[in-house]
Amino acid sequence: MRSIDEVLSLYRGYGIRAQLYYQSLAQLKKCFPDGQDQTVLANATQMFFAVNDESADYVSRRLGDATIIVESGGSGSGTSTQRSPTSSQSSTTHSTNTSRNWNQVGRRLLKTEELYTIGERTGITFVPGMPPIMTTLERYYECKMGPERWRGTKTLLATLFLLVAATIFAAVGGDHARCAGTGPENSGGRKGTSRHSPSQRRARVA
């Protein structure tokens, strides 16, 4: 795999691009042992879809931590009654209290167990020098054809039409040339007529 390693680390400046596909990070390590897999990861745009096991933990750590606001609090109520020892009068007091608190807590941007459930067609893309990107996998036959793509398709169809038309024209022209070459006017002899007597014509018919 030395040649691939050189393509990824040295030849990018020459416009050489390579696309590598692996089922998991374990498979990548098997193909690039002795820490060479880290060289591949450091010099490539990484796209992860339907991750599990070690790959999910790697993606979670690569995404890093985030700060979230956690709200806490509670409420309570109470009632107290006071009675006079010398009379039948009494007084009742009701009290209610509510408390709400907000705290900043750090956590993983996406935990490992959350990556398991984001969906098979939702992926995480890491581009060097850019924040992580959440992408959606779309099959080519499901994508809506935009203006740029439609323009390319029209060019392709026009090219195919011209190619078919040229092939048909060449075939028809070749057949016409062959027919013209075998005609009586191109046989190399003089064009003439033969005359037979009535008896010869009758004998020929008989």
PDB file of C-alpha atoms in Angstrom, residues 49 52 70 145 206:
ATOM      1  CA  PHE A  49     -22.554   6.234   6.963  1.00  0.00           C
ATOM      2  CA  ASN A  52     -21.166   0.954  14.439  1.00  0.00           C
ATOM      3  CA  VAL A  70     -29.552  21.997  31.646  1.00  0.00           C
ATOM      4  CA  MET A 145     -32.283  16.881 -12.048  1.00  0.00           C
ATOM      5  CA  ALA A 206     -39.500 -22.574 -76.621  1.00  0.00           C
TER       6      ALA A 206
END
